[in-house]
Amino acid sequence: MGKPIFYEMLEKPATSCIIGLCSVIWFYIQKKNIGYSQVGLSYESAVEGHYWRIVTSAFSHISVIHLVFNMSALWSLGVVEQLGHIGLGVQFYLHYTLVLVVLSGVLVLVAYHVLIQRFKLEYFRRVTAVGYSCVVFGWMTILSMKQPSSKLNLFGFLSLPITFAPFESLIFTSIIVPQASFLGHLSGIIVGYAISWGLIHGMNNYWAVSMLGWIMAVFVLSLKRSGAFNFDFLEIESITDSSLPSVRFVSGNGRVLQMTSIPVGGVELI
């Protein structure tokens, strides 16, 4: 007989929090009738400066099946949090989840750019990707390299050897779910291998907090500039170089603090 779910949640605190966050976001999206095009990531939206979508697209899901599949796989991969003795553990999990969210999203955009500009495949200009699968596939890959004896359990009854799970799942989802983003999943696998092989390394609390701070800054500034959300306390004005915005924080009494800052067609399930 397995452990009570409460004890498993205590052993996988970060995974439990992420699953809770994704579930709350899914519920909010359904309740507010928000479309995938409003939160998803596409090449066109990125060119227009909607960089915030790299974050929102990762944590958004458009159907309960999409959510359950990703969260079921993520729950199984949460074993990473318990493997501190082999260099993984909770901190490693949190640090590199941040890396996977950002780099896999950027890699998807790079792939779209090459397909559009080099191969003239205009279809990818408007493809909108949503879902946490990039990160899920990244952790599958890392676990397959660091703990090849592990198994990936899906829905509580399907068990796959973790060694082959990334590419098995890549092929399986592409066949079973035509809307599944092959490029998104592949991007997660590539970033996962880069982390496993040490090509991306050195993350610690300092760099993780710094990275999170920059992500939050870019998120807010791009959200403001794109007009997707109105921040009354924040104004962005162009200065001598139009590529460098002037950021003003406006207080309730009208006083202003000004500084300059460097800006940082279909649907695919990821």
CSV table of C-alpha atoms in Angstrom, one decimal:
chain,number,residue,atom,x,y,z
A,1,MET,CA,0.0,0.0,0.0
A,2,GLY,CA,1.4,3.4,-1.0
A,3,LYS,CA,2.0,6.4,1.2
A,4,PRO,CA,-0.9,8.8,2.0
A,5,ILE,CA,-1.0,11.6,-0.5
A,6,PHE,CA,-0.3,14.1,2.3
A,7,TYR,CA,3.1,12.6,3.1
A,8,GLU,CA,4.0,12.4,-0.6
A,9,MET,CA,3.2,16.1,-0.9
A,10,LEU,CA,5.6,16.8,2.0
A,11,GLU,CA,8.3,14.9,0.2
A,12,LYS,CA,7.6,16.8,-3.0
A,13,PRO,CA,6.9,20.4,-1.8
A,14,ALA,CA,8.0,22.2,-4.9
A,15,THR,CA,6.2,19.8,-7.3
A,16,SER,CA,3.0,20.0,-5.2
A,17,CYS,CA,3.1,23.9,-5.3
A,18,ILE,CA,3.6,23.9,-9.1
A,19,ILE,CA,0.8,21.4,-9.6
A,20,GLY,CA,-1.4,23.6,-7.4
A,21,LEU,CA,-0.4,26.8,-9.3
A,22,CYS,CA,-1.2,25.2,-12.7
A,23,SER,CA,-4.5,23.9,-11.4
A,24,VAL,CA,-5.5,27.3,-10.1
A,25,ILE,CA,-4.5,29.0,-13.3
A,26,TRP,CA,-6.5,26.4,-15.3
A,27,PHE,CA,-9.6,27.0,-13.2
A,28,TYR,CA,-9.2,30.8,-13.5
A,29,ILE,CA,-8.9,30.4,-17.3
A,30,GLN,CA,-12.0,28.3,-17.5
A,31,LYS,CA,-14.0,30.5,-15.2
A,32,LYS,CA,-13.1,33.7,-17.0
A,33,ASN,CA,-13.4,32.1,-20.4
A,34,ILE,CA,-9.9,33.1,-21.4
A,35,GLY,CA,-8.7,31.8,-24.8
A,36,TYR,CA,-5.3,30.2,-25.4
A,37,SER,CA,-4.4,33.1,-27.8
A,38,GLN,CA,-4.6,35.5,-24.8
A,39,VAL,CA,-2.0,33.6,-22.7
A,40,GLY,CA,-0.1,31.4,-25.2
A,41,LEU,CA,3.3,32.0,-26.9
A,42,SER,CA,3.6,32.6,-30.6
A,43,TYR,CA,6.3,34.0,-32.9
A,44,GLU,CA,4.1,37.0,-33.9
A,45,SER,CA,3.4,37.9,-30.2
A,46,ALA,CA,7.1,37.7,-29.3
A,47,VAL,CA,8.0,40.0,-32.2
A,48,GLU,CA,5.5,42.4,-30.9
A,49,GLY,CA,7.2,42.4,-27.5
A,50,HIS,CA,4.9,40.1,-25.6
A,51,TYR,CA,7.8,38.5,-23.7
A,52,TRP,CA,5.6,37.9,-20.7
A,53,ARG,CA,3.9,35.0,-22.7
A,54,ILE,CA,7.0,32.8,-22.2
A,55,VAL,CA,5.9,32.6,-18.5
A,56,THR,CA,2.1,32.6,-18.9
A,57,SER,CA,2.2,30.0,-21.7
A,58,ALA,CA,4.2,27.5,-19.6
A,59,PHE,CA,1.7,27.5,-16.7
A,60,SER,CA,-1.5,27.6,-18.8
A,61,HIS,CA,-3.5,24.7,-20.0
A,62,ILE,CA,-6.6,24.7,-22.3
A,63,SER,CA,-8.3,21.5,-21.3
A,64,VAL,CA,-8.6,19.3,-18.3
A,65,ILE,CA,-7.0,16.4,-20.2
A,66,HIS,CA,-4.0,18.5,-21.1
A,67,LEU,CA,-3.6,19.6,-17.5
A,68,VAL,CA,-4.0,16.1,-16.0
A,69,PHE,CA,-1.5,14.5,-18.5
A,70,ASN,CA,1.2,17.1,-17.7
A,71,MET,CA,0.6,17.2,-13.9
A,72,SER,CA,0.5,13.4,-13.7
A,73,ALA,CA,3.9,13.2,-15.4
A,74,LEU,CA,5.2,16.1,-13.3
A,75,TRP,CA,4.1,14.3,-10.1
A,76,SER,CA,6.1,11.2,-11.0
A,77,LEU,CA,9.1,13.4,-11.9
A,78,GLY,CA,8.9,15.1,-8.5
A,79,VAL,CA,11.1,12.2,-7.2
A,80,VAL,CA,14.0,14.6,-8.2
A,81,GLU,CA,13.3,16.5,-5.0
A,82,GLN,CA,14.2,13.4,-3.0
A,83,LEU,CA,17.5,12.8,-4.7
A,84,GLY,CA,19.7,15.2,-2.9
A,85,HIS,CA,22.3,12.5,-2.3
A,86,ILE,CA,23.1,12.4,-6.1
A,87,GLY,CA,23.3,16.2,-6.5
A,88,LEU,CA,19.6,16.8,-7.2
A,89,GLY,CA,17.1,17.7,-4.5
A,90,VAL,CA,14.7,20.6,-3.8
A,91,GLN,CA,17.0,23.5,-4.5
A,92,PHE,CA,18.3,21.9,-7.8
A,93,TYR,CA,14.7,21.3,-8.8
A,94,LEU,CA,13.7,24.9,-8.2
A,95,HIS,CA,16.8,26.4,-9.8
A,96,TYR,CA,16.6,24.5,-13.0
A,97,THR,CA,12.8,24.6,-13.3
A,98,LEU,CA,13.3,28.3,-13.7
A,99,VAL,CA,16.0,27.7,-16.3
A,100,LEU,CA,13.7,25.2,-18.2
A,101,VAL,CA,10.7,27.5,-18.3
A,102,VAL,CA,12.7,30.4,-19.8
A,103,LEU,CA,15.2,28.6,-22.1
A,104,SER,CA,12.8,26.1,-23.5
A,105,GLY,CA,10.4,28.9,-24.4
A,106,VAL,CA,13.2,30.9,-26.0
A,107,LEU,CA,14.4,27.8,-27.9
A,108,VAL,CA,10.8,27.3,-29.3
A,109,LEU,CA,10.9,30.9,-30.6
A,110,VAL,CA,14.3,30.4,-32.2
A,111,ALA,CA,13.0,27.3,-33.9
A,112,TYR,CA,10.0,29.2,-35.2
A,113,HIS,CA,12.3,32.0,-36.4
A,114,VAL,CA,14.5,29.5,-38.4
A,115,LEU,CA,11.4,27.8,-39.9
A,116,ILE,CA,9.8,31.1,-40.9
A,117,GLN,CA,12.9,33.1,-42.1
A,118,ARG,CA,15.0,30.2,-43.5
A,119,PHE,CA,12.4,27.8,-44.8
A,120,LYS,CA,9.6,30.2,-45.4
A,121,LEU,CA,7.0,28.2,-43.4
A,122,GLU,CA,4.6,31.0,-42.6
A,123,TYR,CA,2.4,28.6,-40.7
A,124,PHE,CA,4.7,28.8,-37.6
A,125,ARG,CA,4.3,32.6,-37.5
A,126,ARG,CA,0.9,32.3,-35.8
A,127,VAL,CA,1.1,28.9,-34.1
A,128,THR,CA,0.3,29.5,-30.4
A,129,ALA,CA,1.9,27.1,-27.8
A,130,VAL,CA,0.6,26.6,-24.3
A,131,GLY,CA,1.4,24.1,-21.5
A,132,TYR,CA,4.0,22.9,-19.0
A,133,SER,CA,5.3,20.0,-21.2
A,134,CYS,CA,8.5,21.7,-22.1
A,135,VAL,CA,9.5,21.6,-18.5
A,136,VAL,CA,8.1,18.1,-18.0
A,137,PHE,CA,10.2,16.8,-20.9
A,138,GLY,CA,13.2,18.6,-19.6
A,139,TRP,CA,12.9,16.9,-16.2
A,140,MET,CA,12.3,13.5,-17.9
A,141,THR,CA,15.6,14.0,-19.7
A,142,ILE,CA,17.5,15.1,-16.6
A,143,LEU,CA,16.2,12.2,-14.6
A,144,SER,CA,17.0,9.7,-17.4
A,145,MET,CA,20.6,10.8,-17.2
A,146,LYS,CA,21.0,11.2,-13.5
A,147,GLN,CA,18.9,8.2,-12.3
A,148,PRO,CA,18.4,5.8,-15.2
A,149,SER,CA,16.9,3.1,-13.0
A,150,SER,CA,13.8,5.3,-12.3
A,151,LYS,CA,10.4,4.8,-13.9
A,152,LEU,CA,7.9,7.4,-15.1
A,153,ASN,CA,4.4,6.7,-13.9
A,154,LEU,CA,1.4,8.2,-15.7
A,155,PHE,CA,-2.1,8.3,-14.4
A,156,GLY,CA,-1.2,5.8,-11.7
A,157,PHE,CA,-1.1,2.7,-14.0
A,158,LEU,CA,1.1,3.4,-17.0
A,159,SER,CA,4.9,2.9,-16.2
A,160,LEU,CA,7.7,3.7,-18.6
A,161,PRO,CA,11.5,3.2,-18.1
A,162,ILE,CA,12.8,6.7,-17.6
A,163,THR,CA,15.8,6.0,-19.8
A,164,PHE,CA,13.6,6.0,-22.9
A,165,ALA,CA,10.7,8.1,-21.6
A,166,PRO,CA,11.6,11.4,-23.2
A,167,PHE,CA,11.6,10.1,-26.8
A,168,GLU,CA,8.9,7.5,-26.2
A,169,SER,CA,6.7,10.3,-24.8
A,170,LEU,CA,7.7,12.6,-27.7
A,171,ILE,CA,6.6,10.1,-30.3
A,172,PHE,CA,3.5,8.9,-28.3
A,173,THR,CA,2.1,12.4,-27.8
A,174,SER,CA,2.8,13.4,-31.4
A,175,ILE,CA,0.7,10.4,-32.6
A,176,ILE,CA,-2.1,10.4,-30.0
A,177,VAL,CA,-2.5,14.2,-29.7
A,178,PRO,CA,-2.0,15.8,-33.2
A,179,GLN,CA,-2.0,19.3,-31.6
A,180,ALA,CA,0.9,18.4,-29.3
A,181,SER,CA,3.9,20.6,-30.0
A,182,PHE,CA,6.8,18.5,-31.3
A,183,LEU,CA,9.1,21.5,-31.2
A,184,GLY,CA,8.0,22.5,-27.7
A,185,HIS,CA,8.7,19.0,-26.3
A,186,LEU,CA,11.9,18.7,-28.3
A,187,SER,CA,13.1,22.1,-26.9
A,188,GLY,CA,12.5,20.8,-23.3
A,189,ILE,CA,14.6,17.6,-24.1
A,190,ILE,CA,17.4,19.7,-25.6
A,191,VAL,CA,17.6,22.0,-22.5
A,192,GLY,CA,17.4,18.9,-20.3
A,193,TYR,CA,20.4,17.4,-22.0
A,194,ALA,CA,22.3,20.7,-21.8
A,195,ILE,CA,21.7,20.7,-18.0
A,196,SER,CA,22.6,17.0,-17.6
A,197,TRP,CA,25.8,17.3,-19.5
A,198,GLY,CA,26.9,20.4,-17.5
A,199,LEU,CA,26.6,22.8,-20.5
A,200,ILE,CA,24.2,24.8,-18.3
A,201,HIS,CA,25.5,24.7,-14.7
A,202,GLY,CA,26.4,26.9,-11.8
A,203,MET,CA,22.9,27.8,-10.6
A,204,ASN,CA,22.7,28.6,-6.9
A,205,ASN,CA,20.4,30.7,-4.7
A,206,TYR,CA,22.1,34.0,-5.8
A,207,TRP,CA,21.8,33.3,-9.5
A,208,ALA,CA,18.3,31.9,-9.1
A,209,VAL,CA,17.0,35.0,-7.2
A,210,SER,CA,18.8,37.3,-9.7
A,211,MET,CA,17.3,35.4,-12.6
A,212,LEU,CA,13.8,35.5,-11.0
A,213,GLY,CA,14.2,39.3,-10.5
A,214,TRP,CA,15.0,39.9,-14.2
A,215,ILE,CA,12.2,37.6,-15.3
A,216,MET,CA,9.8,39.6,-13.1
A,217,ALA,CA,11.1,42.9,-14.4
A,218,VAL,CA,10.8,41.9,-18.1
A,219,PHE,CA,7.4,40.3,-17.4
A,220,VAL,CA,6.0,43.6,-15.9
A,221,LEU,CA,7.6,45.9,-18.5
A,222,SER,CA,6.6,43.8,-21.5
A,223,LEU,CA,3.1,43.4,-20.1
A,224,LYS,CA,2.8,47.2,-19.7
A,225,ARG,CA,4.3,48.0,-23.2
A,226,SER,CA,2.1,45.4,-24.9
A,227,GLY,CA,-1.0,47.0,-23.4
A,228,ALA,CA,-2.2,43.6,-22.2
A,229,PHE,CA,-2.5,44.9,-18.6
A,230,ASN,CA,-2.7,48.5,-17.3
A,231,PHE,CA,-0.3,49.3,-14.5
A,232,ASP,CA,-1.4,52.8,-13.3
A,233,PHE,CA,1.8,53.3,-11.3
A,234,LEU,CA,4.1,52.5,-14.2
A,235,GLU,CA,4.7,54.7,-17.3
A,236,ILE,CA,7.1,53.9,-20.2
A,237,GLU,CA,8.3,56.8,-22.4
A,238,SER,CA,10.8,56.8,-25.2
A,239,ILE,CA,14.0,58.8,-24.9
A,240,THR,CA,16.8,59.7,-27.3
A,241,ASP,CA,17.3,56.1,-28.4
A,242,SER,CA,13.8,54.8,-29.1
A,243,SER,CA,14.9,51.3,-28.2
A,244,LEU,CA,15.6,52.4,-24.6
A,245,PRO,CA,12.5,53.2,-22.7
A,246,SER,CA,12.2,55.5,-19.8
A,247,VAL,CA,10.4,53.9,-16.9
A,248,ARG,CA,8.5,56.1,-14.5
A,249,PHE,CA,6.9,54.9,-11.2
A,250,VAL,CA,4.0,57.3,-10.5
A,251,SER,CA,2.9,57.6,-6.9
A,252,GLY,CA,-0.6,58.6,-5.8
A,253,ASN,CA,0.4,62.2,-5.1
A,254,GLY,CA,1.8,62.7,-8.6
A,255,ARG,CA,5.5,62.6,-7.7
A,256,VAL,CA,7.5,60.6,-10.2
A,257,LEU,CA,10.6,58.5,-9.9
A,258,GLN,CA,12.3,58.1,-13.3
A,259,MET,CA,15.0,55.8,-14.5
A,260,THR,CA,16.1,54.2,-17.8
A,261,SER,CA,16.1,50.5,-18.6
A,262,ILE,CA,17.1,48.2,-21.4
A,263,PRO,CA,14.1,46.3,-22.6
A,264,VAL,CA,14.6,43.0,-22.3
A,265,GLY,CA,-2.6,30.3,-36.5
A,266,GLY,CA,-3.1,27.5,-34.5
A,267,VAL,CA,-2.6,26.1,-31.1
A,268,GLU,CA,0.1,23.7,-29.9
A,269,LEU,CA,-0.1,21.9,-26.6
A,270,ILE,CA,3.3,21.8,-24.8
